JSON list of C-alpha atoms in Angstrom, two decimals:
[
{"chain": "Q", "resi": 1, "resn": "MET", "atom": "CA", "xyz": [28.38, -21.06, -82.62]},
{"chain": "Q", "resi": 2, "resn": "PRO", "atom": "CA", "xyz": [31.35, -23.17, -81.51]},
{"chain": "Q", "resi": 3, "resn": "VAL", "atom": "CA", "xyz": [31.14, -26.93, -81.44]},
{"chain": "Q", "resi": 4, "resn": "ASN", "atom": "CA", "xyz": [31.51, -28.46, -77.98]},
{"chain": "Q", "resi": 5, "resn": "LYS", "atom": "CA", "xyz": [33.27, -31.63, -79.06]},
{"chain": "Q", "resi": 6, "resn": "GLN", "atom": "CA", "xyz": [36.29, -32.19, -81.22]},
{"chain": "Q", "resi": 7, "resn": "ALA", "atom": "CA", "xyz": [35.03, -33.44, -84.58]},
{"chain": "Q", "resi": 8, "resn": "ARG", "atom": "CA", "xyz": [36.80, -35.77, -86.99]},
{"chain": "Q", "resi": 9, "resn": "VAL", "atom": "CA", "xyz": [36.67, -34.19, -90.44]},
{"chain": "Q", "resi": 10, "resn": "VAL", "atom": "CA", "xyz": [37.77, -35.94, -93.63]},
{"chain": "Q", "resi": 11, "resn": "ILE", "atom": "CA", "xyz": [38.76, -33.72, -96.55]},
{"chain": "Q", "resi": 12, "resn": "VAL", "atom": "CA", "xyz": [38.98, -34.96, -100.14]},
{"chain": "Q", "resi": 13, "resn": "GLU", "atom": "CA", "xyz": [40.70, -32.30, -102.28]},
{"chain": "Q", "resi": 14, "resn": "ASP", "atom": "CA", "xyz": [43.21, -32.75, -105.11]},
{"chain": "Q", "resi": 15, "resn": "ASP", "atom": "CA", "xyz": [44.69, -29.23, -104.87]},
{"chain": "Q", "resi": 16, "resn": "SER", "atom": "CA", "xyz": [47.36, -29.37, -102.14]},
{"chain": "Q", "resi": 17, "resn": "ASP", "atom": "CA", "xyz": [47.12, -25.63, -101.34]},
{"chain": "Q", "resi": 18, "resn": "VAL", "atom": "CA", "xyz": [43.35, -25.79, -100.86]},
{"chain": "Q", "resi": 19, "resn": "ARG", "atom": "CA", "xyz": [43.69, -29.05, -98.91]},
{"chain": "Q", "resi": 20, "resn": "ASP", "atom": "CA", "xyz": [46.31, -27.50, -96.59]},
{"chain": "Q", "resi": 21, "resn": "SER", "atom": "CA", "xyz": [44.21, -24.35, -96.10]},
{"chain": "Q", "resi": 22, "resn": "LEU", "atom": "CA", "xyz": [41.11, -26.36, -95.22]},
{"chain": "Q", "resi": 23, "resn": "CYS", "atom": "CA", "xyz": [43.08, -28.48, -92.75]},
{"chain": "Q", "resi": 24, "resn": "ALA", "atom": "CA", "xyz": [44.48, -25.33, -91.13]},
{"chain": "Q", "resi": 25, "resn": "ILE", "atom": "CA", "xyz": [40.98, -23.85, -90.77]},
{"chain": "Q", "resi": 26, "resn": "ILE", "atom": "CA", "xyz": [39.62, -27.13, -89.36]},
{"chain": "Q", "resi": 27, "resn": "ALA", "atom": "CA", "xyz": [42.50, -27.38, -86.87]},
{"chain": "Q", "resi": 28, "resn": "ALA", "atom": "CA", "xyz": [42.09, -23.72, -85.84]},
{"chain": "Q", "resi": 29, "resn": "LEU", "atom": "CA", "xyz": [38.45, -24.51, -85.03]},
{"chain": "Q", "resi": 30, "resn": "GLY", "atom": "CA", "xyz": [39.68, -27.24, -82.68]},
{"chain": "Q", "resi": 31, "resn": "HIS", "atom": "CA", "xyz": [38.89, -30.28, -84.80]},
{"chain": "Q", "resi": 32, "resn": "GLN", "atom": "CA", "xyz": [40.88, -33.21, -86.17]},
{"chain": "Q", "resi": 33, "resn": "CYS", "atom": "CA", "xyz": [41.49, -33.30, -89.91]},
{"chain": "Q", "resi": 34, "resn": "VAL", "atom": "CA", "xyz": [42.46, -36.17, -92.17]},
{"chain": "Q", "resi": 35, "resn": "ALA", "atom": "CA", "xyz": [42.99, -35.22, -95.81]},
{"chain": "Q", "resi": 36, "resn": "PHE", "atom": "CA", "xyz": [43.24, -37.15, -99.05]},
{"chain": "Q", "resi": 37, "resn": "GLU", "atom": "CA", "xyz": [43.97, -36.06, -102.62]},
{"chain": "Q", "resi": 38, "resn": "SER", "atom": "CA", "xyz": [41.58, -38.48, -104.31]},
{"chain": "Q", "resi": 39, "resn": "ALA", "atom": "CA", "xyz": [38.27, -40.20, -103.75]},
{"chain": "Q", "resi": 40, "resn": "GLU", "atom": "CA", "xyz": [39.88, -43.57, -104.37]},
{"chain": "Q", "resi": 41, "resn": "GLN", "atom": "CA", "xyz": [42.44, -43.01, -101.57]},
{"chain": "Q", "resi": 42, "resn": "THR", "atom": "CA", "xyz": [39.68, -41.92, -99.22]},
{"chain": "Q", "resi": 43, "resn": "LEU", "atom": "CA", "xyz": [37.58, -45.02, -99.87]},
{"chain": "Q", "resi": 44, "resn": "SER", "atom": "CA", "xyz": [40.44, -47.16, -98.56]},
{"chain": "Q", "resi": 45, "resn": "TYR", "atom": "CA", "xyz": [40.61, -45.18, -95.28]},
{"chain": "Q", "resi": 46, "resn": "GLN", "atom": "CA", "xyz": [39.64, -47.66, -92.57]},
{"chain": "Q", "resi": 47, "resn": "GLN", "atom": "CA", "xyz": [38.09, -45.04, -90.27]},
{"chain": "Q", "resi": 48, "resn": "LEU", "atom": "CA", "xyz": [35.97, -43.29, -92.90]},
{"chain": "Q", "resi": 49, "resn": "ALA", "atom": "CA", "xyz": [32.70, -44.50, -91.36]},
{"chain": "Q", "resi": 50, "resn": "ASP", "atom": "CA", "xyz": [33.76, -43.10, -87.97]},
{"chain": "Q", "resi": 51, "resn": "CYS", "atom": "CA", "xyz": [34.30, -39.52, -89.14]},
{"chain": "Q", "resi": 52, "resn": "ASP", "atom": "CA", "xyz": [31.83, -36.77, -88.19]},
{"chain": "Q", "resi": 53, "resn": "CYS", "atom": "CA", "xyz": [31.68, -35.09, -91.59]},
{"chain": "Q", "resi": 54, "resn": "LEU", "atom": "CA", "xyz": [33.20, -34.96, -95.06]},
{"chain": "Q", "resi": 55, "resn": "LEU", "atom": "CA", "xyz": [34.41, -31.96, -97.09]},
{"chain": "Q", "resi": 56, "resn": "VAL", "atom": "CA", "xyz": [34.66, -33.17, -100.68]},
{"chain": "Q", "resi": 57, "resn": "ASP", "atom": "CA", "xyz": [35.82, -31.37, -103.81]},
{"chain": "Q", "resi": 58, "resn": "PHE", "atom": "CA", "xyz": [33.23, -31.63, -106.59]},
{"chain": "Q", "resi": 59, "resn": "ASN", "atom": "CA", "xyz": [35.78, -31.82, -109.42]},
{"chain": "Q", "resi": 60, "resn": "LEU", "atom": "CA", "xyz": [38.22, -34.56, -108.47]},
{"chain": "Q", "resi": 61, "resn": "PRO", "atom": "CA", "xyz": [40.38, -36.47, -110.94]},
{"chain": "Q", "resi": 62, "resn": "GLY", "atom": "CA", "xyz": [39.15, -40.02, -111.44]},
{"chain": "Q", "resi": 63, "resn": "MET", "atom": "CA", "xyz": [36.05, -40.53, -109.32]},
{"chain": "Q", "resi": 64, "resn": "SER", "atom": "CA", "xyz": [34.10, -37.26, -108.98]},
{"chain": "Q", "resi": 65, "resn": "GLY", "atom": "CA", "xyz": [32.99, -35.84, -105.65]},
{"chain": "Q", "resi": 66, "resn": "THR", "atom": "CA", "xyz": [29.36, -36.75, -106.29]},
{"chain": "Q", "resi": 67, "resn": "ASP", "atom": "CA", "xyz": [30.27, -40.30, -107.34]},
{"chain": "Q", "resi": 68, "resn": "PHE", "atom": "CA", "xyz": [32.39, -40.63, -104.19]},
{"chain": "Q", "resi": 69, "resn": "LEU", "atom": "CA", "xyz": [29.54, -39.44, -101.98]},
{"chain": "Q", "resi": 70, "resn": "GLN", "atom": "CA", "xyz": [27.07, -41.79, -103.67]},
{"chain": "Q", "resi": 71, "resn": "GLU", "atom": "CA", "xyz": [29.45, -44.67, -102.94]},
{"chain": "Q", "resi": 72, "resn": "VAL", "atom": "CA", "xyz": [29.94, -43.64, -99.31]},
{"chain": "Q", "resi": 73, "resn": "GLN", "atom": "CA", "xyz": [26.23, -43.13, -98.76]},
{"chain": "Q", "resi": 74, "resn": "GLN", "atom": "CA", "xyz": [25.27, -46.57, -100.08]},
{"chain": "Q", "resi": 75, "resn": "ASP", "atom": "CA", "xyz": [25.55, -48.14, -96.63]},
{"chain": "Q", "resi": 76, "resn": "GLY", "atom": "CA", "xyz": [22.91, -45.75, -95.26]},
{"chain": "Q", "resi": 77, "resn": "ASP", "atom": "CA", "xyz": [24.85, -44.53, -92.20]},
{"chain": "Q", "resi": 78, "resn": "ALA", "atom": "CA", "xyz": [27.20, -42.07, -93.91]},
{"chain": "Q", "resi": 79, "resn": "PRO", "atom": "CA", "xyz": [28.38, -38.87, -92.25]},
{"chain": "Q", "resi": 80, "resn": "PRO", "atom": "CA", "xyz": [27.01, -35.55, -93.50]},
{"chain": "Q", "resi": 81, "resn": "ALA", "atom": "CA", "xyz": [28.99, -33.96, -96.30]},
{"chain": "Q", "resi": 82, "resn": "CYS", "atom": "CA", "xyz": [29.85, -30.68, -97.92]},
{"chain": "Q", "resi": 83, "resn": "LEU", "atom": "CA", "xyz": [30.45, -30.69, -101.67]},
{"chain": "Q", "resi": 84, "resn": "TYR", "atom": "CA", "xyz": [33.12, -28.05, -102.18]},
{"chain": "Q", "resi": 85, "resn": "THR", "atom": "CA", "xyz": [33.31, -26.41, -105.62]},
{"chain": "Q", "resi": 86, "resn": "GLY", "atom": "CA", "xyz": [35.03, -23.64, -107.52]},
{"chain": "Q", "resi": 87, "resn": "ARG", "atom": "CA", "xyz": [32.21, -23.48, -110.08]},
{"chain": "Q", "resi": 88, "resn": "VAL", "atom": "CA", "xyz": [28.99, -21.55, -109.82]},
{"chain": "Q", "resi": 89, "resn": "ASP", "atom": "CA", "xyz": [26.67, -23.97, -111.57]},
{"chain": "Q", "resi": 90, "resn": "PRO", "atom": "CA", "xyz": [23.09, -24.91, -110.61]},
{"chain": "Q", "resi": 91, "resn": "ARG", "atom": "CA", "xyz": [23.77, -28.49, -111.73]},
{"chain": "Q", "resi": 92, "resn": "ILE", "atom": "CA", "xyz": [26.12, -28.91, -108.76]},
{"chain": "Q", "resi": 93, "resn": "HIS", "atom": "CA", "xyz": [23.32, -27.93, -106.38]},
{"chain": "Q", "resi": 94, "resn": "ASP", "atom": "CA", "xyz": [21.00, -30.33, -108.21]},
{"chain": "Q", "resi": 95, "resn": "ALA", "atom": "CA", "xyz": [23.55, -33.14, -107.84]},
{"chain": "Q", "resi": 96, "resn": "ALA", "atom": "CA", "xyz": [23.91, -32.40, -104.12]},
{"chain": "Q", "resi": 97, "resn": "ALA", "atom": "CA", "xyz": [20.13, -32.36, -103.70]},
{"chain": "Q", "resi": 98, "resn": "GLY", "atom": "CA", "xyz": [20.13, -36.00, -104.77]},
{"chain": "Q", "resi": 99, "resn": "LEU", "atom": "CA", "xyz": [22.57, -36.90, -102.00]},
{"chain": "Q", "resi": 100, "resn": "LYS", "atom": "CA", "xyz": [21.81, -37.42, -98.31]},
{"chain": "Q", "resi": 101, "resn": "ASN", "atom": "CA", "xyz": [22.80, -34.70, -95.81]},
{"chain": "Q", "resi": 102, "resn": "THR", "atom": "CA", "xyz": [24.94, -32.82, -98.34]},
{"chain": "Q", "resi": 103, "resn": "LEU", "atom": "CA", "xyz": [25.50, -29.07, -98.51]},
{"chain": "Q", "resi": 104, "resn": "VAL", "atom": "CA", "xyz": [27.26, -27.13, -101.29]},
{"chain": "Q", "resi": 105, "resn": "LEU", "atom": "CA", "xyz": [29.99, -24.60, -100.50]},
{"chain": "Q", "resi": 106, "resn": "GLU", "atom": "CA", "xyz": [31.73, -22.51, -103.14]},
{"chain": "Q", "resi": 107, "resn": "LYS", "atom": "CA", "xyz": [35.51, -22.20, -102.92]},
{"chain": "Q", "resi": 108, "resn": "GLY", "atom": "CA", "xyz": [36.81, -18.80, -101.98]},
{"chain": "Q", "resi": 109, "resn": "ASN", "atom": "CA", "xyz": [34.59, -18.44, -98.92]},
{"chain": "Q", "resi": 110, "resn": "ASP", "atom": "CA", "xyz": [36.27, -17.09, -95.83]},
{"chain": "Q", "resi": 111, "resn": "SER", "atom": "CA", "xyz": [37.03, -19.18, -92.77]},
{"chain": "Q", "resi": 112, "resn": "ASN", "atom": "CA", "xyz": [33.88, -17.92, -91.00]},
{"chain": "Q", "resi": 113, "resn": "SER", "atom": "CA", "xyz": [31.71, -19.30, -93.81]},
{"chain": "Q", "resi": 114, "resn": "ILE", "atom": "CA", "xyz": [33.58, -22.60, -93.67]},
{"chain": "Q", "resi": 115, "resn": "ALA", "atom": "CA", "xyz": [33.09, -22.67, -89.89]},
{"chain": "Q", "resi": 116, "resn": "ASP", "atom": "CA", "xyz": [29.35, -22.06, -90.36]},
{"chain": "Q", "resi": 117, "resn": "TYR", "atom": "CA", "xyz": [29.06, -24.87, -92.91]},
{"chain": "Q", "resi": 118, "resn": "LEU", "atom": "CA", "xyz": [31.08, -27.18, -90.67]},
{"chain": "Q", "resi": 119, "resn": "GLN", "atom": "CA", "xyz": [28.73, -26.40, -87.78]},
{"chain": "Q", "resi": 120, "resn": "GLN", "atom": "CA", "xyz": [25.71, -27.24, -89.97]},
{"chain": "Q", "resi": 121, "resn": "LEU", "atom": "CA", "xyz": [27.31, -30.55, -90.92]},
{"chain": "Q", "resi": 122, "resn": "LEU", "atom": "CA", "xyz": [28.17, -31.41, -87.34]},
{"chain": "Q", "resi": 123, "resn": "ASP", "atom": "CA", "xyz": [24.62, -30.62, -86.26]},
{"chain": "Q", "resi": 124, "resn": "GLN", "atom": "CA", "xyz": [23.54, -33.36, -88.72]},
{"chain": "Q", "resi": 125, "resn": "SER", "atom": "CA", "xyz": [26.27, -35.78, -87.65]},
{"chain": "Q", "resi": 126, "resn": "HIS", "atom": "CA", "xyz": [25.34, -39.21, -86.32]}
]
């Protein structure tokens, strides 16, 4: 189901190829995309609180994806998030279950799956 409004999506992904691919998918769906290669860079983004959703790599250098989301969600009005991972590990789902409005998506999914997850996130958006 297409989204009626243009969403503002923030991507946190250290792999430039994956980051570029995600941005291309997001743009093809008609949304704005702002991408960062680290959690630390993203935390300094002035408009982070105004985004509609976050796509965050689980395994980031420095601050992990779950640590980043815990930090962002401390203020209580954080956008919904998708923890994006290349590992099939139940502990990742357990970690996401402890976070607010956070889904888990495994890397390697096609653009339709990413679009479906994005729609779920936007349905939860503030």
